[in-house]
PDB file of C-alpha atoms in Angstrom:
ATOM      1  CA  MET A   1      11.354   1.531 -20.664  1.00 90.00           C
ATOM      2  CA  ILE A   2      10.845   0.888 -16.912  1.00 94.00           C
ATOM      3  CA  ASP A   3      13.881   0.319 -14.708  1.00 96.00           C
ATOM      4  CA  ILE A   4      13.028  -0.769 -11.043  1.00 97.00           C
ATOM      5  CA  LYS A   5      15.830  -0.151  -8.646  1.00 97.00           C
ATOM      6  CA  GLN A   6      16.224  -0.796  -4.951  1.00 98.00           C
ATOM      7  CA  ILE A   7      17.088   2.645  -3.430  1.00 97.00           C
ATOM      8  CA  ASP A   8      18.554   3.837  -0.115  1.00 97.00           C
ATOM      9  CA  LYS A   9      17.028   6.536   1.964  1.00 96.00           C
ATOM     10  CA  SER A  10      18.694   9.384   0.054  1.00 96.00           C
ATOM     11  CA  TYR A  11      16.288   8.693  -2.801  1.00 95.00           C
ATOM     12  CA  LEU A  12      13.121   9.045  -0.592  1.00 96.00           C
ATOM     13  CA  PRO A  13      12.520  12.721  -1.512  1.00 95.00           C
ATOM     14  CA  ILE A  14      12.105  11.452  -5.101  1.00 94.00           C
ATOM     15  CA  TYR A  15       9.777   8.775  -3.885  1.00 96.00           C
ATOM     16  CA  ASP A  16       7.695  11.572  -2.235  1.00 95.00           C
ATOM     17  CA  THR A  17       7.141  13.212  -5.557  1.00 94.00           C
ATOM     18  CA  ILE A  18       5.084  10.174  -6.852  1.00 96.00           C
ATOM     19  CA  PRO A  19       1.445  10.926  -6.321  1.00 95.00           C
ATOM     20  CA  MET A  20      -0.763   8.414  -4.513  1.00 94.00           C
ATOM     21  CA  LEU A  21      -4.192   9.269  -5.774  1.00 94.00           C
ATOM     22  CA  VAL A  22      -7.220   6.948  -5.554  1.00 94.00           C
ATOM     23  CA  ARG A  23     -10.390   7.622  -7.483  1.00 95.00           C
ATOM     24  CA  VAL A  24     -13.574   6.520  -5.501  1.00 97.00           C
ATOM     25  CA  GLU A  25     -16.539   5.809  -7.466  1.00 97.00           C
ATOM     26  CA  SER A  26     -17.842   2.754  -5.582  1.00 98.00           C
ATOM     27  CA  GLU A  27     -16.986   1.024  -2.335  1.00 98.00           C
ATOM     28  CA  TYR A  28     -17.622  -2.167  -0.406  1.00 98.00           C
ATOM     29  CA  ALA A  29     -20.353  -1.609   2.095  1.00 97.00           C
ATOM     30  CA  VAL A  30     -19.388  -3.847   4.985  1.00 97.00           C
ATOM     31  CA  GLU A  31     -22.338  -4.818   7.204  1.00 96.00           C
ATOM     32  CA  PRO A  32     -22.127  -7.188  10.237  1.00 96.00           C
ATOM     33  CA  ILE A  33     -24.570 -10.098  10.379  1.00 97.00           C
ATOM     34  CA  ASP A  34     -25.882 -10.764  13.904  1.00 97.00           C
ATOM     35  CA  GLY A  35     -23.451  -8.186  15.328  1.00 96.00           C
ATOM     36  CA  GLY A  36     -20.566  -9.912  13.426  1.00 95.00           C
ATOM     37  CA  LEU A  37     -21.175 -13.379  14.828  1.00 96.00           C
ATOM     38  CA  GLY A  38     -22.677 -14.415  11.509  1.00 97.00           C
ATOM     39  CA  GLY A  39     -19.826 -12.790   9.490  1.00 95.00           C
ATOM     40  CA  PHE A  40     -19.825  -9.663   7.368  1.00 96.00           C
ATOM     41  CA  LEU A  41     -21.755  -8.906   4.285  1.00 97.00           C
ATOM     42  CA  PHE A  42     -19.729  -7.080   1.440  1.00 96.00           C
ATOM     43  CA  GLN A  43     -21.861  -5.300  -1.051  1.00 97.00           C
ATOM     44  CA  LEU A  44     -20.403  -3.184  -3.864  1.00 97.00           C
ATOM     45  CA  LYS A  45     -22.189   0.046  -4.026  1.00 97.00           C
ATOM     46  CA  GLU A  46     -21.648   3.312  -6.028  1.00 97.00           C
ATOM     47  CA  VAL A  47     -20.950   6.311  -3.944  1.00 97.00           C
ATOM     48  CA  THR A  48     -23.326   9.347  -4.232  1.00 96.00           C
ATOM     49  CA  THR A  49     -20.614  11.672  -5.197  1.00 97.00           C
ATOM     50  CA  PRO A  50     -17.315  10.316  -6.664  1.00 97.00           C
ATOM     51  CA  TYR A  51     -14.136  11.875  -5.342  1.00 95.00           C
ATOM     52  CA  THR A  52     -10.400  11.414  -5.254  1.00 96.00           C
ATOM     53  CA  LYS A  53      -8.543  10.484  -2.088  1.00 94.00           C
ATOM     54  CA  ASP A  54      -4.934  11.691  -1.727  1.00 93.00           C
ATOM     55  CA  LEU A  55      -3.251   8.980   0.306  1.00 91.00           C
ATOM     56  CA  GLY A  56       0.148  10.664  -0.130  1.00 89.00           C
ATOM     57  CA  LYS A  57      -0.866  13.095   2.598  1.00 87.00           C
ATOM     58  CA  TYR A  58      -0.713  10.197   5.006  1.00 86.00           C
ATOM     59  CA  GLU A  59       2.480   8.564   3.622  1.00 88.00           C
ATOM     60  CA  LYS A  60       5.726  10.725   3.197  1.00 93.00           C
ATOM     61  CA  PRO A  61       8.485   8.115   2.812  1.00 96.00           C
ATOM     62  CA  SER A  62      11.221  10.829   3.649  1.00 96.00           C
ATOM     63  CA  LYS A  63       9.629  11.113   7.048  1.00 96.00           C
ATOM     64  CA  TYR A  64       9.624   7.487   7.914  1.00 96.00           C
ATOM     65  CA  GLU A  65      13.041   7.663   9.685  1.00 96.00           C
ATOM     66  CA  GLU A  66      11.531  10.235  12.093  1.00 96.00           C
ATOM     67  CA  ARG A  67       9.048   7.536  13.412  1.00 95.00           C
ATOM     68  CA  PHE A  68      10.805   4.227  12.779  1.00 96.00           C
ATOM     69  CA  ASP A  69      13.966   2.312  12.518  1.00 97.00           C
ATOM     70  CA  ILE A  70      14.045   1.743   8.793  1.00 97.00           C
ATOM     71  CA  SER A  71      17.248  -0.289   8.786  1.00 96.00           C
ATOM     72  CA  ASN A  72      15.198  -3.564   7.864  1.00 96.00           C
ATOM     73  CA  TRP A  73      12.980  -1.747   5.284  1.00 98.00           C
ATOM     74  CA  ALA A  74      13.311  -2.089   1.534  1.00 98.00           C
ATOM     75  CA  PHE A  75      12.402   0.710  -0.881  1.00 98.00           C
ATOM     76  CA  PHE A  76      12.141   0.289  -4.765  1.00 98.00           C
ATOM     77  CA  ILE A  77      11.451   2.994  -7.305  1.00 98.00           C
ATOM     78  CA  ALA A  78      10.420   2.460 -10.946  1.00 97.00           C
ATOM     79  CA  PHE A  79      11.878   4.884 -13.333  1.00 97.00           C
ATOM     80  CA  ASP A  80      10.637   5.486 -16.913  1.00 95.00           C
ATOM     81  CA  THR A  81      13.893   5.942 -18.740  1.00 93.00           C
ATOM     82  CA  ASP A  82      12.097   7.430 -21.775  1.00 92.00           C
ATOM     83  CA  LYS A  83      10.571  10.366 -19.605  1.00 91.00           C
ATOM     84  CA  PRO A  84      12.871  12.989 -18.041  1.00 88.00           C
ATOM     85  CA  ASN A  85      12.280  14.383 -14.634  1.00 85.00           C
ATOM     86  CA  PRO A  86      10.886  17.954 -14.835  1.00 81.00           C
ATOM     87  CA  ASP A  87      13.899  19.287 -13.013  1.00 79.00           C
ATOM     88  CA  GLY A  88      16.265  17.575 -15.406  1.00 76.00           C
ATOM     89  CA  SER A  89      17.838  15.383 -12.608  1.00 79.00           C
ATOM     90  CA  GLY A  90      17.301  12.100 -14.475  1.00 89.00           C
ATOM     91  CA  PRO A  91      14.501   9.736 -15.575  1.00 95.00           C
ATOM     92  CA  LEU A  92      11.038  10.292 -14.123  1.00 96.00           C
ATOM     93  CA  ALA A  93       9.988   8.190 -11.119  1.00 96.00           C
ATOM     94  CA  VAL A  94       6.641   6.562 -12.021  1.00 97.00           C
ATOM     95  CA  GLY A  95       6.067   4.037  -9.289  1.00 97.00           C
ATOM     96  CA  ALA A  96       7.446   2.848  -5.951  1.00 98.00           C
ATOM     97  CA  ILE A  97       6.923   0.243  -3.214  1.00 98.00           C
ATOM     98  CA  THR A  98       8.082  -0.072   0.483  1.00 98.00           C
ATOM     99  CA  LEU A  99       8.518  -3.277   2.434  1.00 98.00           C
ATOM    100  CA  VAL A 100       8.797  -3.563   6.162  1.00 98.00           C
ATOM    101  CA  GLY A 101      10.001  -6.399   8.252  1.00 98.00           C
ATOM    102  CA  ARG A 102      11.522  -7.191  11.498  1.00 98.00           C
ATOM    103  CA  THR A 103      11.035  -3.697  13.040  1.00 97.00           C
ATOM    104  CA  PRO A 104      10.172  -3.016  16.738  1.00 93.00           C
ATOM    105  CA  ASN A 105       7.138  -0.766  17.379  1.00 92.00           C
ATOM    106  CA  VAL A 106       5.359  -1.583  14.038  1.00 97.00           C
ATOM    107  CA  ASP A 107       1.962  -2.761  15.045  1.00 96.00           C
ATOM    108  CA  MET A 108       1.188  -4.124  11.580  1.00 97.00           C
ATOM    109  CA  LEU A 109       3.909  -6.714  12.006  1.00 98.00           C
ATOM    110  CA  ASP A 110       2.048  -8.402  14.842  1.00 97.00           C
ATOM    111  CA  ARG A 111       5.327  -9.195  16.665  1.00 96.00           C
ATOM    112  CA  ARG A 112       6.216 -11.706  14.084  1.00 97.00           C
ATOM    113  CA  ASP A 113       9.603 -12.198  12.577  1.00 97.00           C
ATOM    114  CA  ASP A 114       8.344 -14.174   9.646  1.00 98.00           C
ATOM    115  CA  LEU A 115       5.847 -11.522   8.440  1.00 98.00           C
ATOM    116  CA  ALA A 116       6.595  -8.631   6.057  1.00 98.00           C
ATOM    117  CA  VAL A 117       4.184  -5.713   5.328  1.00 98.00           C
ATOM    118  CA  LEU A 118       3.747  -4.145   2.034  1.00 98.00           C
ATOM    119  CA  TRP A 119       3.694  -0.597   3.577  1.00 98.00           C
ATOM    120  CA  ASP A 120       3.219   1.529   0.471  1.00 97.00           C
ATOM    121  CA  ILE A 121       2.709   1.008  -3.258  1.00 97.00           C
ATOM    122  CA  ARG A 122       1.994   3.874  -5.665  1.00 97.00           C
ATOM    123  CA  VAL A 123       1.999   4.438  -9.505  1.00 97.00           C
ATOM    124  CA  ARG A 124       1.528   7.694 -11.366  1.00 95.00           C
ATOM    125  CA  GLU A 125      -1.976   7.883 -12.835  1.00 90.00           C
ATOM    126  CA  GLU A 126      -0.652   8.202 -16.348  1.00 90.00           C
ATOM    127  CA  SER A 127       1.363   4.983 -15.849  1.00 90.00           C
ATOM    128  CA  GLN A 128      -1.378   2.829 -14.392  1.00 89.00           C
ATOM    129  CA  ARG A 129      -3.049  -0.075 -16.188  1.00 86.00           C
ATOM    130  CA  LEU A 130       0.280  -0.827 -17.936  1.00 88.00           C
ATOM    131  CA  GLY A 131       1.459  -3.633 -15.654  1.00 94.00           C
ATOM    132  CA  LEU A 132       3.787  -1.481 -13.580  1.00 96.00           C
ATOM    133  CA  GLY A 133       1.860  -2.369 -10.274  1.00 97.00           C
ATOM    134  CA  THR A 134       2.260  -6.070 -11.000  1.00 97.00           C
ATOM    135  CA  LYS A 135       6.045  -5.678 -11.643  1.00 97.00           C
ATOM    136  CA  LEU A 136       6.430  -3.690  -8.319  1.00 98.00           C
ATOM    137  CA  PHE A 137       4.404  -6.393  -6.438  1.00 98.00           C
ATOM    138  CA  THR A 138       6.482  -9.176  -7.999  1.00 98.00           C
ATOM    139  CA  THR A 139       9.600  -7.256  -6.856  1.00 98.00           C
ATOM    140  CA  ALA A 140       8.294  -7.110  -3.361  1.00 97.00           C
ATOM    141  CA  VAL A 141       7.381 -10.860  -3.261  1.00 98.00           C
ATOM    142  CA  ARG A 142      10.835 -11.707  -4.444  1.00 98.00           C
ATOM    143  CA  TRP A 143      12.556  -9.510  -1.859  1.00 98.00           C
ATOM    144  CA  ALA A 144      10.291 -10.908   0.940  1.00 98.00           C
ATOM    145  CA  ARG A 145      11.055 -14.440  -0.040  1.00 98.00           C
ATOM    146  CA  LYS A 146      14.832 -13.841  -0.160  1.00 98.00           C
ATOM    147  CA  GLN A 147      14.591 -12.371   3.319  1.00 98.00           C
ATOM    148  CA  GLY A 148      13.005 -15.571   4.563  1.00 98.00           C
ATOM    149  CA  PHE A 149       9.508 -14.154   5.307  1.00 98.00           C
ATOM    150  CA  ARG A 150       6.633 -16.576   5.191  1.00 98.00           C
ATOM    151  CA  GLN A 151       3.781 -14.104   4.580  1.00 98.00           C
ATOM    152  CA  LEU A 152       3.151 -10.697   3.148  1.00 98.00           C
ATOM    153  CA  LYS A 153       0.567  -8.407   4.730  1.00 98.00           C
ATOM    154  CA  ILE A 154      -1.102  -5.700   2.911  1.00 98.00           C
ATOM    155  CA  GLU A 155      -3.551  -2.876   4.000  1.00 98.00           C
ATOM    156  CA  ALA A 156      -6.279  -1.509   1.889  1.00 98.00           C
ATOM    157  CA  GLN A 157      -9.577   0.329   2.427  1.00 98.00           C
ATOM    158  CA  ASN A 158     -13.092  -0.757   1.411  1.00 98.00           C
ATOM    159  CA  ASN A 159     -13.390   2.210  -0.839  1.00 97.00           C
ATOM    160  CA  ASN A 160     -10.179   1.340  -2.829  1.00 97.00           C
ATOM    161  CA  ILE A 161     -11.767  -1.196  -5.079  1.00 97.00           C
ATOM    162  CA  ALA A 162      -8.916  -1.261  -7.644  1.00 95.00           C
ATOM    163  CA  ALA A 163      -6.385  -2.067  -4.845  1.00 97.00           C
ATOM    164  CA  CYS A 164      -8.609  -4.889  -3.457  1.00 97.00           C
ATOM    165  CA  ARG A 165      -9.156  -6.460  -6.825  1.00 97.00           C
ATOM    166  CA  PHE A 166      -5.410  -5.999  -7.558  1.00 97.00           C
ATOM    167  CA  TYR A 167      -4.304  -7.890  -4.341  1.00 98.00           C
ATOM    168  CA  ARG A 168      -6.736 -10.583  -5.009  1.00 98.00           C
ATOM    169  CA  LYS A 169      -5.548 -11.061  -8.541  1.00 97.00           C
ATOM    170  CA  GLN A 170      -1.936 -11.362  -7.113  1.00 98.00           C
ATOM    171  CA  GLY A 171      -3.231 -14.223  -4.957  1.00 98.00           C
ATOM    172  CA  ALA A 172      -3.720 -12.553  -1.602  1.00 98.00           C
ATOM    173  CA  LEU A 173      -6.597 -13.558   0.574  1.00 98.00           C
ATOM    174  CA  LEU A 174      -8.701 -11.220   2.761  1.00 98.00           C
ATOM    175  CA  GLY A 175      -7.603 -12.141   6.334  1.00 97.00           C
ATOM    176  CA  GLY A 176      -9.195  -9.450   8.408  1.00 96.00           C
ATOM    177  CA  LEU A 177     -11.032  -6.206   8.695  1.00 97.00           C
ATOM    178  CA  ASN A 178     -11.295  -3.375  11.190  1.00 97.00           C
ATOM    179  CA  ARG A 179     -14.356  -1.040  11.000  1.00 96.00           C
ATOM    180  CA  TYR A 180     -12.889   1.368  13.562  1.00 96.00           C
ATOM    181  CA  ALA A 181      -9.170   1.508  12.446  1.00 97.00           C
ATOM    182  CA  TYR A 182      -9.416   5.187  11.303  1.00 95.00           C
ATOM    183  CA  TYR A 183     -11.899   6.375  13.901  1.00 96.00           C
ATOM    184  CA  ASP A 184      -9.605   9.120  15.203  1.00 95.00           C
ATOM    185  CA  ASP A 185      -9.344  10.808  11.808  1.00 93.00           C
ATOM    186  CA  PRO A 186     -12.612  12.544  10.910  1.00 93.00           C
ATOM    187  CA  ASP A 187     -11.648  12.689   7.209  1.00 90.00           C
ATOM    188  CA  ILE A 188     -11.537   8.868   6.883  1.00 93.00           C
ATOM    189  CA  ARG A 189     -13.508   7.765   9.840  1.00 93.00           C
ATOM    190  CA  GLY A 190     -15.941   5.783   7.728  1.00 94.00           C
ATOM    191  CA  ASP A 191     -13.394   3.793   5.944  1.00 97.00           C
ATOM    192  CA  VAL A 192     -13.022   0.121   6.690  1.00 98.00           C
ATOM    193  CA  GLN A 193      -9.525  -1.307   6.942  1.00 98.00           C
ATOM    194  CA  LEU A 194      -9.045  -4.522   4.963  1.00 98.00           C
ATOM    195  CA  LEU A 195      -5.968  -6.751   5.672  1.00 98.00           C
ATOM    196  CA  TRP A 196      -4.808  -8.966   2.888  1.00 98.00           C
ATOM    197  CA  TYR A 197      -2.318 -11.872   3.333  1.00 98.00           C
ATOM    198  CA  LEU A 198      -0.209 -13.636   0.804  1.00 98.00           C
ATOM    199  CA  ASP A 199       1.578 -16.809   1.793  1.00 98.00           C
ATOM    200  CA  LEU A 200       5.167 -16.830   0.361  1.00 98.00           C
TER     201      LEU A 200
END
């Protein structure tokens, strides 16, 4: 049985333990038409060598407070009450989600007070494809509406096909892309940032 709880920062080390792995077997090749003036062509292509991305190395929730004021952030963890944590401290954390709003110095918020960002969502691999992602997303939307936000913004990458299809299924629309968002990181320099928006 899954129990989704809103948590405070004392639970963030538990949040950290939930892996954020993405299996990449295909990607959207994004090609500009007429230098971008004619739009962009998305083509789904298989990658030459499939691989797994560990997005958890970029996102450590327990470290957020070192960089940001998280007083207006919301954190939720999904616990599987039928599975004990290996250290015996309680039920196993199988999924989590972070929402950000009304926080200075967060570029993703575009200086808007009516915009929330789905900053992080993760589900353990063995708990995927069971509807948990949808439950977490629904929790996020409910929270954002209650806080008075008008839109939810979500970041994904062109090689995270499952995430892109998931956000589209939830009703989000692709509202922007940045081919150079990760240019400073040689490991992911070729990734294209895709920005999804859901009207609330």
